[in-house]
Amino acid sequence: DQQVKQNSPSLSVQEGRISILNCDYTNSMFDYFLWYKKYPAEGPTFLISISSIKDKNEDGRFTVFLNKSAKHLSLHIVPSQPGDSAVYFCAARLTSGSRLTFGEGTQLTVNP
Amino acid sequence: EPEVTQTPSHQVTQMGQEVILRCVPISNHLYFYWYRQILGQKVEFLVSFYNNEISEKSEIFDDQFSVERPDGSNFTLKIRSTKLEDSAMYFCASKGQINEKLFFGSGTQLSVL
């Protein structure tokens, strides 16, 4: 299942700088996109989402951008903090009740 | 914040044995899910459950798998005859309304030997 893809398995940034995590998808019928964060030994935790009718959604230090024509979304974290170090999953769904399709995840490390 | 609780955190079983993974979703939630993540692979959807019946299942969720909400608080995943390839982290998740965010439990690491 390659419908949602995160091509970077890892990303390392300095504290205070911007982290940009990328995600590509192939199914143009996806109507909603989500980012989850996962710490070791914990389940995924919802971070931020965006509807397919929008191109940007912001929540504090987190902003998600959606480029439908490129079938690409990105998560920006600014400023990055060491506590942001985790695996970040991009996910997409077809309709409001349907399954989430996840990407592979990107391990973000924020260095003090 | 309310939590989805999963027990046990680790389960080791012999191939061919039955296992039951247990979950207590958040108390007023109506939609329930099982996902799993095989080591080094993506988180994969298994099944969704609403109004006491399966609403969607993936191709992974074959006849060896079943789900149950026996008492209004627990939500279980049963694997009838485990295979080596069933070894994975199994996540339970729930949400209150259809458009709300999904809350995940911490997972049960299942190891089939």
mmCIF file with all atom_site columns, C-alpha atoms in Angstrom:
data_model
loop_
_atom_site.group_PDB
_atom_site.id
_atom_site.type_symbol
_atom_site.label_atom_id
_atom_site.label_alt_id
_atom_site.label_comp_id
_atom_site.label_asym_id
_atom_site.label_entity_id
_atom_site.label_seq_id
_atom_site.pdbx_PDB_ins_code
_atom_site.Cartn_x
_atom_site.Cartn_y
_atom_site.Cartn_z
_atom_site.occupancy
_atom_site.B_iso_or_equiv
_atom_site.pdbx_formal_charge
_atom_site.auth_seq_id
_atom_site.auth_comp_id
_atom_site.auth_asym_id
_atom_site.auth_atom_id
_atom_site.pdbx_PDB_model_num
ATOM 1   C CA . ASP A 1 1   ? 0.000   0.000   0.000  1.00 0.00 ? 1   ASP A CA 1
ATOM 2   C CA . GLN A 1 2   ? 1.854   3.043   -1.275 1.00 0.00 ? 2   GLN A CA 1
ATOM 3   C CA . GLN A 1 3   ? -1.005  5.540   -1.154 1.00 0.00 ? 3   GLN A CA 1
ATOM 4   C CA . VAL A 1 4   ? 0.657   7.668   1.519  1.00 0.00 ? 4   VAL A CA 1
ATOM 5   C CA . LYS A 1 5   ? 4.403   8.037   1.505  1.00 0.00 ? 5   LYS A CA 1
ATOM 6   C CA . GLN A 1 6   ? 6.917   9.759   3.733  1.00 0.00 ? 6   GLN A CA 1
ATOM 7   C CA . ASN A 1 7   ? 10.212  9.604   1.917  1.00 0.00 ? 7   ASN A CA 1
ATOM 8   C CA . SER A 1 8   ? 12.435  10.794  4.730  1.00 0.00 ? 8   SER A CA 1
ATOM 9   C CA . PRO A 1 9   ? 12.869  8.220   7.476  1.00 0.00 ? 9   PRO A CA 1
ATOM 10  C CA . SER A 1 10  ? 14.677  10.729  9.662  1.00 0.00 ? 10  SER A CA 1
ATOM 11  C CA . LEU A 1 11  ? 15.253  14.439  10.142 1.00 0.00 ? 11  LEU A CA 1
ATOM 12  C CA . SER A 1 12  ? 17.586  16.211  12.520 1.00 0.00 ? 12  SER A CA 1
ATOM 13  C CA . VAL A 1 13  ? 17.283  19.926  13.355 1.00 0.00 ? 13  VAL A CA 1
ATOM 14  C CA . GLN A 1 14  ? 18.659  22.355  15.907 1.00 0.00 ? 14  GLN A CA 1
ATOM 15  C CA . GLU A 1 15  ? 16.495  23.630  18.698 1.00 0.00 ? 15  GLU A CA 1
ATOM 16  C CA . GLY A 1 16  ? 14.793  26.866  17.718 1.00 0.00 ? 16  GLY A CA 1
ATOM 17  C CA . ARG A 1 17  ? 14.963  26.189  13.998 1.00 0.00 ? 17  ARG A CA 1
ATOM 18  C CA . ILE A 1 18  ? 12.151  25.090  11.719 1.00 0.00 ? 18  ILE A CA 1
ATOM 19  C CA . SER A 1 19  ? 11.347  21.401  11.172 1.00 0.00 ? 19  SER A CA 1
ATOM 20  C CA . ILE A 1 20  ? 9.670   20.527  7.888  1.00 0.00 ? 20  ILE A CA 1
ATOM 21  C CA . LEU A 1 21  ? 8.238   17.050  7.494  1.00 0.00 ? 21  LEU A CA 1
ATOM 22  C CA . ASN A 1 22  ? 6.913   16.002  4.122  1.00 0.00 ? 22  ASN A CA 1
ATOM 23  C CA . CYS A 1 23  ? 4.268   13.587  2.913  1.00 0.00 ? 23  CYS A CA 1
ATOM 24  C CA . ASP A 1 24  ? 3.055   12.598  -0.540 1.00 0.00 ? 24  ASP A CA 1
ATOM 25  C CA . TYR A 1 25  ? -0.105  10.767  -1.502 1.00 0.00 ? 25  TYR A CA 1
ATOM 26  C CA . THR A 1 26  ? -1.442  9.195   -4.650 1.00 0.00 ? 26  THR A CA 1
ATOM 27  C CA . ASN A 1 27  ? -5.186  8.885   -4.072 1.00 0.00 ? 27  ASN A CA 1
ATOM 28  C CA . SER A 1 28  ? -6.926  12.102  -5.153 1.00 0.00 ? 28  SER A CA 1
ATOM 29  C CA . MET A 1 29  ? -10.088 10.959  -3.337 1.00 0.00 ? 29  MET A CA 1
ATOM 30  C CA . PHE A 1 30  ? -8.579  11.525  0.099  1.00 0.00 ? 30  PHE A CA 1
ATOM 31  C CA . ASP A 1 31  ? -10.609 14.287  1.762  1.00 0.00 ? 31  ASP A CA 1
ATOM 32  C CA . TYR A 1 32  ? -8.802  14.751  5.056  1.00 0.00 ? 32  TYR A CA 1
ATOM 33  C CA . PHE A 1 33  ? -5.197  14.597  6.187  1.00 0.00 ? 33  PHE A CA 1
ATOM 34  C CA . LEU A 1 34  ? -3.774  14.247  9.658  1.00 0.00 ? 34  LEU A CA 1
ATOM 35  C CA . TRP A 1 35  ? -0.442  14.291  11.417 1.00 0.00 ? 35  TRP A CA 1
ATOM 36  C CA . TYR A 1 36  ? 0.218   12.088  14.413 1.00 0.00 ? 36  TYR A CA 1
ATOM 37  C CA . LYS A 1 37  ? 3.197   12.102  16.733 1.00 0.00 ? 37  LYS A CA 1
ATOM 38  C CA . LYS A 1 38  ? 4.464   8.968   18.425 1.00 0.00 ? 38  LYS A CA 1
ATOM 39  C CA . TYR A 1 39  ? 6.848   8.577   21.333 1.00 0.00 ? 39  TYR A CA 1
ATOM 40  C CA . PRO A 1 40  ? 8.413   5.183   22.122 1.00 0.00 ? 40  PRO A CA 1
ATOM 41  C CA . ALA A 1 41  ? 6.108   2.822   24.046 1.00 0.00 ? 41  ALA A CA 1
ATOM 42  C CA . GLU A 1 42  ? 3.112   5.067   23.407 1.00 0.00 ? 42  GLU A CA 1
ATOM 43  C CA . GLY A 1 43  ? 0.359   5.102   20.826 1.00 0.00 ? 43  GLY A CA 1
ATOM 44  C CA . PRO A 1 44  ? 0.123   7.763   18.114 1.00 0.00 ? 44  PRO A CA 1
ATOM 45  C CA . THR A 1 45  ? -1.163  11.123  19.357 1.00 0.00 ? 45  THR A CA 1
ATOM 46  C CA . PHE A 1 46  ? -3.137  13.449  17.126 1.00 0.00 ? 46  PHE A CA 1
ATOM 47  C CA . LEU A 1 47  ? -1.299  16.645  16.305 1.00 0.00 ? 47  LEU A CA 1
ATOM 48  C CA . ILE A 1 48  ? -3.043  18.596  13.572 1.00 0.00 ? 48  ILE A CA 1
ATOM 49  C CA . SER A 1 49  ? -5.252  18.005  10.546 1.00 0.00 ? 49  SER A CA 1
ATOM 50  C CA . ILE A 1 50  ? -6.395  19.658  7.361  1.00 0.00 ? 50  ILE A CA 1
ATOM 51  C CA . SER A 1 51  ? -9.392  19.253  5.132  1.00 0.00 ? 51  SER A CA 1
ATOM 52  C CA . SER A 1 52  ? -8.864  18.880  1.403  1.00 0.00 ? 52  SER A CA 1
ATOM 53  C CA . ILE A 1 53  ? -10.753 22.131  0.822  1.00 0.00 ? 53  ILE A CA 1
ATOM 54  C CA . LYS A 1 54  ? -8.071  24.114  2.640  1.00 0.00 ? 54  LYS A CA 1
ATOM 55  C CA . ASP A 1 55  ? -4.422  24.724  1.918  1.00 0.00 ? 55  ASP A CA 1
ATOM 56  C CA . LYS A 1 56  ? -3.202  25.674  5.364  1.00 0.00 ? 56  LYS A CA 1
ATOM 57  C CA . ASN A 1 57  ? -4.057  25.026  8.977  1.00 0.00 ? 57  ASN A CA 1
ATOM 58  C CA . GLU A 1 58  ? -2.191  26.443  11.925 1.00 0.00 ? 58  GLU A CA 1
ATOM 59  C CA . ASP A 1 59  ? -2.159  25.511  15.594 1.00 0.00 ? 59  ASP A CA 1
ATOM 60  C CA . GLY A 1 60  ? 0.453   27.208  17.711 1.00 0.00 ? 60  GLY A CA 1
ATOM 61  C CA . ARG A 1 61  ? 3.905   26.103  16.605 1.00 0.00 ? 61  ARG A CA 1
ATOM 62  C CA . PHE A 1 62  ? 2.454   23.601  14.125 1.00 0.00 ? 62  PHE A CA 1
ATOM 63  C CA . THR A 1 63  ? 1.291   24.411  10.602 1.00 0.00 ? 63  THR A CA 1
ATOM 64  C CA . VAL A 1 64  ? 0.168   21.955  7.965  1.00 0.00 ? 64  VAL A CA 1
ATOM 65  C CA . PHE A 1 65  ? 0.240   22.910  4.295  1.00 0.00 ? 65  PHE A CA 1
ATOM 66  C CA . LEU A 1 66  ? -1.640  21.047  1.601  1.00 0.00 ? 66  LEU A CA 1
ATOM 67  C CA . ASN A 1 67  ? -0.819  21.262  -2.108 1.00 0.00 ? 67  ASN A CA 1
ATOM 68  C CA . LYS A 1 68  ? -3.561  19.287  -3.816 1.00 0.00 ? 68  LYS A CA 1
ATOM 69  C CA . SER A 1 69  ? -2.232  19.685  -7.320 1.00 0.00 ? 69  SER A CA 1
ATOM 70  C CA . ALA A 1 70  ? 1.080   18.170  -6.225 1.00 0.00 ? 70  ALA A CA 1
ATOM 71  C CA . LYS A 1 71  ? -0.613  15.698  -3.847 1.00 0.00 ? 71  LYS A CA 1
ATOM 72  C CA . HIS A 1 72  ? 1.770   16.842  -1.176 1.00 0.00 ? 72  HIS A CA 1
ATOM 73  C CA . LEU A 1 73  ? 1.462   17.994  2.390  1.00 0.00 ? 73  LEU A CA 1
ATOM 74  C CA . SER A 1 74  ? 3.972   19.210  4.876  1.00 0.00 ? 74  SER A CA 1
ATOM 75  C CA . LEU A 1 75  ? 4.137   19.838  8.601  1.00 0.00 ? 75  LEU A CA 1
ATOM 76  C CA . HIS A 1 76  ? 6.104   22.828  9.827  1.00 0.00 ? 76  HIS A CA 1
ATOM 77  C CA . ILE A 1 77  ? 7.182   23.072  13.437 1.00 0.00 ? 77  ILE A CA 1
ATOM 78  C CA . VAL A 1 78  ? 8.616   26.395  14.485 1.00 0.00 ? 78  VAL A CA 1
ATOM 79  C CA . PRO A 1 79  ? 10.432  26.885  16.714 1.00 0.00 ? 79  PRO A CA 1
ATOM 80  C CA . SER A 1 80  ? 11.456  23.252  17.179 1.00 0.00 ? 80  SER A CA 1
ATOM 81  C CA . GLN A 1 81  ? 11.981  22.047  20.742 1.00 0.00 ? 81  GLN A CA 1
ATOM 82  C CA . PRO A 1 82  ? 13.816  18.967  22.063 1.00 0.00 ? 82  PRO A CA 1
ATOM 83  C CA . GLY A 1 83  ? 10.465  17.626  23.333 1.00 0.00 ? 83  GLY A CA 1
ATOM 84  C CA . ASP A 1 84  ? 9.295   17.485  19.712 1.00 0.00 ? 84  ASP A CA 1
ATOM 85  C CA . SER A 1 85  ? 11.683  14.595  19.105 1.00 0.00 ? 85  SER A CA 1
ATOM 86  C CA . ALA A 1 86  ? 9.396   11.721  18.086 1.00 0.00 ? 86  ALA A CA 1
ATOM 87  C CA . VAL A 1 87  ? 8.184   9.789   15.068 1.00 0.00 ? 87  VAL A CA 1
ATOM 88  C CA . TYR A 1 88  ? 5.718   11.802  12.976 1.00 0.00 ? 88  TYR A CA 1
ATOM 89  C CA . PHE A 1 89  ? 3.132   9.999   10.887 1.00 0.00 ? 89  PHE A CA 1
ATOM 90  C CA . CYS A 1 90  ? 1.155   11.481  8.061  1.00 0.00 ? 90  CYS A CA 1
ATOM 91  C CA . ALA A 1 91  ? -2.269  9.889   7.554  1.00 0.00 ? 91  ALA A CA 1
ATOM 92  C CA . ALA A 1 92  ? -5.154  10.312  5.148  1.00 0.00 ? 92  ALA A CA 1
ATOM 93  C CA . ARG A 1 93  ? -8.739  9.183   4.937  1.00 0.00 ? 93  ARG A CA 1
ATOM 94  C CA . LEU A 1 94  ? -11.367 8.932   2.217  1.00 0.00 ? 94  LEU A CA 1
ATOM 95  C CA . THR A 1 95  ? -14.470 9.919   4.187  1.00 0.00 ? 95  THR A CA 1
ATOM 96  C CA . SER A 1 96  ? -15.211 10.935  7.756  1.00 0.00 ? 96  SER A CA 1
ATOM 97  C CA . GLY A 1 97  ? -15.783 7.440   9.080  1.00 0.00 ? 97  GLY A CA 1
ATOM 98  C CA . SER A 1 98  ? -13.268 5.537   7.066  1.00 0.00 ? 98  SER A CA 1
ATOM 99  C CA . ARG A 1 99  ? -9.930  4.045   7.905  1.00 0.00 ? 99  ARG A CA 1
ATOM 100 C CA . LEU A 1 100 ? -6.752  6.065   8.192  1.00 0.00 ? 100 LEU A CA 1
ATOM 101 C CA . THR A 1 101 ? -3.982  5.224   5.742  1.00 0.00 ? 101 THR A CA 1
ATOM 102 C CA . PHE A 1 102 ? -0.611  5.983   7.282  1.00 0.00 ? 102 PHE A CA 1
ATOM 103 C CA . GLY A 1 103 ? 2.772   6.883   5.880  1.00 0.00 ? 103 GLY A CA 1
ATOM 104 C CA . GLU A 1 104 ? 5.949   5.191   7.056  1.00 0.00 ? 104 GLU A CA 1
ATOM 105 C CA . GLY A 1 105 ? 6.772   7.854   9.602  1.00 0.00 ? 105 GLY A CA 1
ATOM 106 C CA . THR A 1 106 ? 9.692   10.256  9.983  1.00 0.00 ? 106 THR A CA 1
ATOM 107 C CA . GLN A 1 107 ? 11.885  10.226  13.080 1.00 0.00 ? 107 GLN A CA 1
ATOM 108 C CA . LEU A 1 108 ? 12.455  13.852  14.079 1.00 0.00 ? 108 LEU A CA 1
ATOM 109 C CA . THR A 1 109 ? 15.353  14.616  16.369 1.00 0.00 ? 109 THR A CA 1
ATOM 110 C CA . VAL A 1 110 ? 15.654  18.138  17.756 1.00 0.00 ? 110 VAL A CA 1
ATOM 111 C CA . ASN A 1 111 ? 19.106  18.758  19.158 1.00 0.00 ? 111 ASN A CA 1
ATOM 112 C CA . PRO A 1 112 ? 19.566  21.202  22.053 1.00 0.00 ? 112 PRO A CA 1
ATOM 113 C CA . GLU B 2 1   ? -6.996  13.832  29.342 1.00 0.00 ? 1   GLU B CA 1
ATOM 114 C CA . PRO B 2 2   ? -9.004  10.582  29.009 1.00 0.00 ? 2   PRO B CA 1
ATOM 115 C CA . GLU B 2 3   ? -7.092  7.574   27.744 1.00 0.00 ? 3   GLU B CA 1
ATOM 116 C CA . VAL B 2 4   ? -7.586  4.423   25.760 1.00 0.00 ? 4   VAL B CA 1
ATOM 117 C CA . THR B 2 5   ? -6.210  1.583   27.881 1.00 0.00 ? 5   THR B CA 1
ATOM 118 C CA . GLN B 2 6   ? -4.777  -1.602  26.433 1.00 0.00 ? 6   GLN B CA 1
ATOM 119 C CA . THR B 2 7   ? -3.826  -4.797  28.237 1.00 0.00 ? 7   THR B CA 1
ATOM 120 C CA . PRO B 2 8   ? -1.480  -6.549  28.311 1.00 0.00 ? 8   PRO B CA 1
ATOM 121 C CA . SER B 2 9   ? 1.359   -4.348  27.123 1.00 0.00 ? 9   SER B CA 1
ATOM 122 C CA . HIS B 2 10  ? 3.267   -7.434  25.968 1.00 0.00 ? 10  HIS B CA 1
ATOM 123 C CA . GLN B 2 11  ? 1.924   -10.850 25.004 1.00 0.00 ? 11  GLN B CA 1
ATOM 124 C CA . VAL B 2 12  ? 4.007   -13.830 23.995 1.00 0.00 ? 12  VAL B CA 1
ATOM 125 C CA . THR B 2 13  ? 2.279   -16.845 22.505 1.00 0.00 ? 13  THR B CA 1
ATOM 126 C CA . GLN B 2 14  ? 3.027   -20.007 20.602 1.00 0.00 ? 14  GLN B CA 1
ATOM 127 C CA . MET B 2 15  ? 2.079   -20.316 16.968 1.00 0.00 ? 15  MET B CA 1
ATOM 128 C CA . GLY B 2 16  ? -1.392  -21.783 16.609 1.00 0.00 ? 16  GLY B CA 1
ATOM 129 C CA . GLN B 2 17  ? -2.612  -20.503 19.966 1.00 0.00 ? 17  GLN B CA 1
ATOM 130 C CA . GLU B 2 18  ? -5.520  -18.153 20.418 1.00 0.00 ? 18  GLU B CA 1
ATOM 131 C CA . VAL B 2 19  ? -4.910  -14.697 21.837 1.00 0.00 ? 19  VAL B CA 1
ATOM 132 C CA . ILE B 2 20  ? -7.264  -11.997 23.016 1.00 0.00 ? 20  ILE B CA 1
ATOM 133 C CA . LEU B 2 21  ? -6.070  -8.417  23.120 1.00 0.00 ? 21  LEU B CA 1
ATOM 134 C CA . ARG B 2 22  ? -8.058  -6.167  25.378 1.00 0.00 ? 22  ARG B CA 1
ATOM 135 C CA . CYS B 2 23  ? -8.893  -2.505  25.162 1.00 0.00 ? 23  CYS B CA 1
ATOM 136 C CA . VAL B 2 24  ? -10.943 -0.110  27.241 1.00 0.00 ? 24  VAL B CA 1
ATOM 137 C CA . PRO B 2 25  ? -11.903 2.793   24.981 1.00 0.00 ? 25  PRO B CA 1
ATOM 138 C CA . ILE B 2 26  ? -12.715 6.233   26.318 1.00 0.00 ? 26  ILE B CA 1
ATOM 139 C CA . SER B 2 27  ? -16.033 5.922   28.111 1.00 0.00 ? 27  SER B CA 1
ATOM 140 C CA . ASN B 2 28  ? -18.385 8.004   25.952 1.00 0.00 ? 28  ASN B CA 1
ATOM 141 C CA . HIS B 2 29  ? -16.841 7.015   22.638 1.00 0.00 ? 29  HIS B CA 1
ATOM 142 C CA . LEU B 2 30  ? -18.865 5.267   19.976 1.00 0.00 ? 30  LEU B CA 1
ATOM 143 C CA . TYR B 2 31  ? -16.389 4.350   17.246 1.00 0.00 ? 31  TYR B CA 1
ATOM 144 C CA . PHE B 2 32  ? -13.715 1.727   17.844 1.00 0.00 ? 32  PHE B CA 1
ATOM 145 C CA . TYR B 2 33  ? -10.746 0.598   15.812 1.00 0.00 ? 33  TYR B CA 1
ATOM 146 C CA . TRP B 2 34  ? -7.838  -1.809  15.727 1.00 0.00 ? 34  TRP B CA 1
ATOM 147 C CA . TYR B 2 35  ? -4.632  -0.981  13.911 1.00 0.00 ? 35  TYR B CA 1
ATOM 148 C CA . ARG B 2 36  ? -1.328  -2.804  13.931 1.00 0.00 ? 36  ARG B CA 1
ATOM 149 C CA . GLN B 2 37  ? 2.292   -2.043  13.135 1.00 0.00 ? 37  GLN B CA 1
ATOM 150 C CA . ILE B 2 38  ? 4.694   -4.798  12.186 1.00 0.00 ? 38  ILE B CA 1
ATOM 151 C CA . LEU B 2 39  ? 8.245   -3.863  13.123 1.00 0.00 ? 39  LEU B CA 1
ATOM 152 C CA . GLY B 2 40  ? 9.724   -1.555  10.500 1.00 0.00 ? 40  GLY B CA 1
ATOM 153 C CA . GLN B 2 41  ? 6.464   -1.229  8.590  1.00 0.00 ? 41  GLN B CA 1
ATOM 154 C CA . LYS B 2 42  ? 3.547   1.189   8.419  1.00 0.00 ? 42  LYS B CA 1
ATOM 155 C CA . VAL B 2 43  ? 0.680   1.401   10.853 1.00 0.00 ? 43  VAL B CA 1
ATOM 156 C CA . GLU B 2 44  ? -2.084  -0.608  9.154  1.00 0.00 ? 44  GLU B CA 1
ATOM 157 C CA . PHE B 2 45  ? -5.835  -0.515  9.623  1.00 0.00 ? 45  PHE B CA 1
ATOM 158 C CA . LEU B 2 46  ? -7.483  -3.768  10.681 1.00 0.00 ? 46  LEU B CA 1
ATOM 159 C CA . VAL B 2 47  ? -11.098 -3.092  11.561 1.00 0.00 ? 47  VAL B CA 1
ATOM 160 C CA . SER B 2 48  ? -13.606 -0.465  12.651 1.00 0.00 ? 48  SER B CA 1
ATOM 161 C CA . PHE B 2 49  ? -16.616 -1.113  14.859 1.00 0.00 ? 49  PHE B CA 1
ATOM 162 C CA . TYR B 2 50  ? -19.717 0.956   15.468 1.00 0.00 ? 50  TYR B CA 1
ATOM 163 C CA . ASN B 2 51  ? -23.148 0.231   16.866 1.00 0.00 ? 51  ASN B CA 1
ATOM 164 C CA . ASN B 2 52  ? -22.121 -3.312  17.799 1.00 0.00 ? 52  ASN B CA 1
ATOM 165 C CA . GLU B 2 53  ? -21.043 -4.321  14.364 1.00 0.00 ? 53  GLU B CA 1
ATOM 166 C CA . ILE B 2 54  ? -18.053 -4.153  12.073 1.00 0.00 ? 54  ILE B CA 1
ATOM 167 C CA . SER B 2 55  ? -18.328 -1.109  9.831  1.00 0.00 ? 55  SER B CA 1
ATOM 168 C CA . GLU B 2 56  ? -15.172 -1.669  7.804  1.00 0.00 ? 56  GLU B CA 1
ATOM 169 C CA . LYS B 2 57  ? -12.369 -4.217  7.702  1.00 0.00 ? 57  LYS B CA 1
ATOM 170 C CA . SER B 2 58  ? -9.151  -4.546  5.793  1.00 0.00 ? 58  SER B CA 1
ATOM 171 C CA . GLU B 2 59  ? -7.868  -7.466  3.756  1.00 0.00 ? 59  GLU B CA 1
ATOM 172 C CA . ILE B 2 60  ? -5.661  -8.365  6.726  1.00 0.00 ? 60  ILE B CA 1
ATOM 173 C CA . PHE B 2 61  ? -8.728  -8.975  8.893  1.00 0.00 ? 61  PHE B CA 1
ATOM 174 C CA . ASP B 2 62  ? -9.516  -12.509 7.732  1.00 0.00 ? 62  ASP B CA 1
ATOM 175 C CA . ASP B 2 63  ? -11.494 -15.294 9.400  1.00 0.00 ? 63  ASP B CA 1
ATOM 176 C CA . GLN B 2 64  ? -8.793  -15.743 12.022 1.00 0.00 ? 64  GLN B CA 1
ATOM 177 C CA . PHE B 2 65  ? -9.644  -12.339 13.473 1.00 0.00 ? 65  PHE B CA 1
ATOM 178 C CA . SER B 2 66  ? -12.732 -11.266 15.357 1.00 0.00 ? 66  SER B CA 1
ATOM 179 C CA . VAL B 2 67  ? -13.745 -8.306  17.496 1.00 0.00 ? 67  VAL B CA 1
ATOM 180 C CA . GLU B 2 68  ? -16.212 -8.010  20.290 1.00 0.00 ? 68  GLU B CA 1
ATOM 181 C CA . ARG B 2 69  ? -17.587 -5.426  22.668 1.00 0.00 ? 69  ARG B CA 1
ATOM 182 C CA . PRO B 2 70  ? -18.840 -7.817  25.314 1.00 0.00 ? 70  PRO B CA 1
ATOM 183 C CA . ASP B 2 71  ? -19.928 -5.513  28.095 1.00 0.00 ? 71  ASP B CA 1
ATOM 184 C CA . GLY B 2 72  ? -20.188 -1.911  26.960 1.00 0.00 ? 72  GLY B CA 1
ATOM 185 C CA . SER B 2 73  ? -16.733 -0.962  28.198 1.00 0.00 ? 73  SER B CA 1
ATOM 186 C CA . ASN B 2 74  ? -14.235 -3.461  26.767 1.00 0.00 ? 74  ASN B CA 1
ATOM 187 C CA . PHE B 2 75  ? -13.353 -3.900  23.115 1.00 0.00 ? 75  PHE B CA 1
ATOM 188 C CA . THR B 2 76  ? -11.406 -7.039  22.271 1.00 0.00 ? 76  THR B CA 1
ATOM 189 C CA . LEU B 2 77  ? -9.490  -8.387  19.311 1.00 0.00 ? 77  LEU B CA 1
ATOM 190 C CA . LYS B 2 78  ? -9.235  -12.168 19.091 1.00 0.00 ? 78  LYS B CA 1
ATOM 191 C CA . ILE B 2 79  ? -6.811  -14.008 16.861 1.00 0.00 ? 79  ILE B CA 1
ATOM 192 C CA . ARG B 2 80  ? -8.003  -17.595 16.660 1.00 0.00 ? 80  ARG B CA 1
ATOM 193 C CA . SER B 2 81  ? -4.842  -19.376 15.566 1.00 0.00 ? 81  SER B CA 1
ATOM 194 C CA . THR B 2 82  ? -1.819  -17.120 15.620 1.00 0.00 ? 82  THR B CA 1
ATOM 195 C CA . LYS B 2 83  ? 0.825   -17.180 12.913 1.00 0.00 ? 83  LYS B CA 1
ATOM 196 C CA . LEU B 2 84  ? 4.394   -15.931 13.058 1.00 0.00 ? 84  LEU B CA 1
ATOM 197 C CA . GLU B 2 85  ? 3.440   -13.019 10.808 1.00 0.00 ? 85  GLU B CA 1
ATOM 198 C CA . ASP B 2 86  ? 0.864   -11.827 13.344 1.00 0.00 ? 86  ASP B CA 1
ATOM 199 C CA . SER B 2 87  ? 3.736   -10.565 15.491 1.00 0.00 ? 87  SER B CA 1
ATOM 200 C CA . ALA B 2 88  ? 3.207   -6.811  15.690 1.00 0.00 ? 88  ALA B CA 1
ATOM 201 C CA . MET B 2 89  ? 2.231   -3.923  17.912 1.00 0.00 ? 89  MET B CA 1
ATOM 202 C CA . TYR B 2 90  ? -1.562  -3.793  18.033 1.00 0.00 ? 90  TYR B CA 1
ATOM 203 C CA . PHE B 2 91  ? -3.196  -0.432  18.694 1.00 0.00 ? 91  PHE B CA 1
ATOM 204 C CA . CYS B 2 92  ? -6.749  0.105   19.799 1.00 0.00 ? 92  CYS B CA 1
ATOM 205 C CA . ALA B 2 93  ? -8.329  3.484   19.055 1.00 0.00 ? 93  ALA B CA 1
ATOM 206 C CA . SER B 2 94  ? -11.636 5.210   19.673 1.00 0.00 ? 94  SER B CA 1
ATOM 207 C CA . LYS B 2 95  ? -13.493 8.412   18.986 1.00 0.00 ? 95  LYS B CA 1
ATOM 208 C CA . GLY B 2 96  ? -16.696 9.984   20.162 1.00 0.00 ? 96  GLY B CA 1
ATOM 209 C CA . GLN B 2 97  ? -18.212 11.401  17.029 1.00 0.00 ? 97  GLN B CA 1
ATOM 210 C CA . ILE B 2 98  ? -17.479 10.519  13.445 1.00 0.00 ? 98  ILE B CA 1
ATOM 211 C CA . ASN B 2 99  ? -15.606 13.749  12.719 1.00 0.00 ? 99  ASN B CA 1
ATOM 212 C CA . GLU B 2 100 ? -13.568 13.835  15.889 1.00 0.00 ? 100 GLU B CA 1
ATOM 213 C CA . LYS B 2 101 ? -9.929  12.938  16.262 1.00 0.00 ? 101 LYS B CA 1
ATOM 214 C CA . LEU B 2 102 ? -8.906  9.383   16.959 1.00 0.00 ? 102 LEU B CA 1
ATOM 215 C CA . PHE B 2 103 ? -7.407  8.528   20.337 1.00 0.00 ? 103 PHE B CA 1
ATOM 216 C CA . PHE B 2 104 ? -4.948  5.630   20.367 1.00 0.00 ? 104 PHE B CA 1
ATOM 217 C CA . GLY B 2 105 ? -3.948  3.354   23.206 1.00 0.00 ? 105 GLY B CA 1
ATOM 218 C CA . SER B 2 106 ? -0.312  2.554   23.987 1.00 0.00 ? 106 SER B CA 1
ATOM 219 C CA . GLY B 2 107 ? -0.503  -0.750  22.200 1.00 0.00 ? 107 GLY B CA 1
ATOM 220 C CA . THR B 2 108 ? 0.001   -4.450  22.904 1.00 0.00 ? 108 THR B CA 1
ATOM 221 C CA . GLN B 2 109 ? 3.212   -5.943  21.563 1.00 0.00 ? 109 GLN B CA 1
ATOM 222 C CA . LEU B 2 110 ? 2.300   -9.442  20.372 1.00 0.00 ? 110 LEU B CA 1
ATOM 223 C CA . SER B 2 111 ? 5.128   -11.892 19.804 1.00 0.00 ? 111 SER B CA 1
ATOM 224 C CA . VAL B 2 112 ? 4.268   -15.211 18.163 1.00 0.00 ? 112 VAL B CA 1
ATOM 225 C CA . LEU B 2 113 ? 6.972   -17.854 18.579 1.00 0.00 ? 113 LEU B CA 1
#
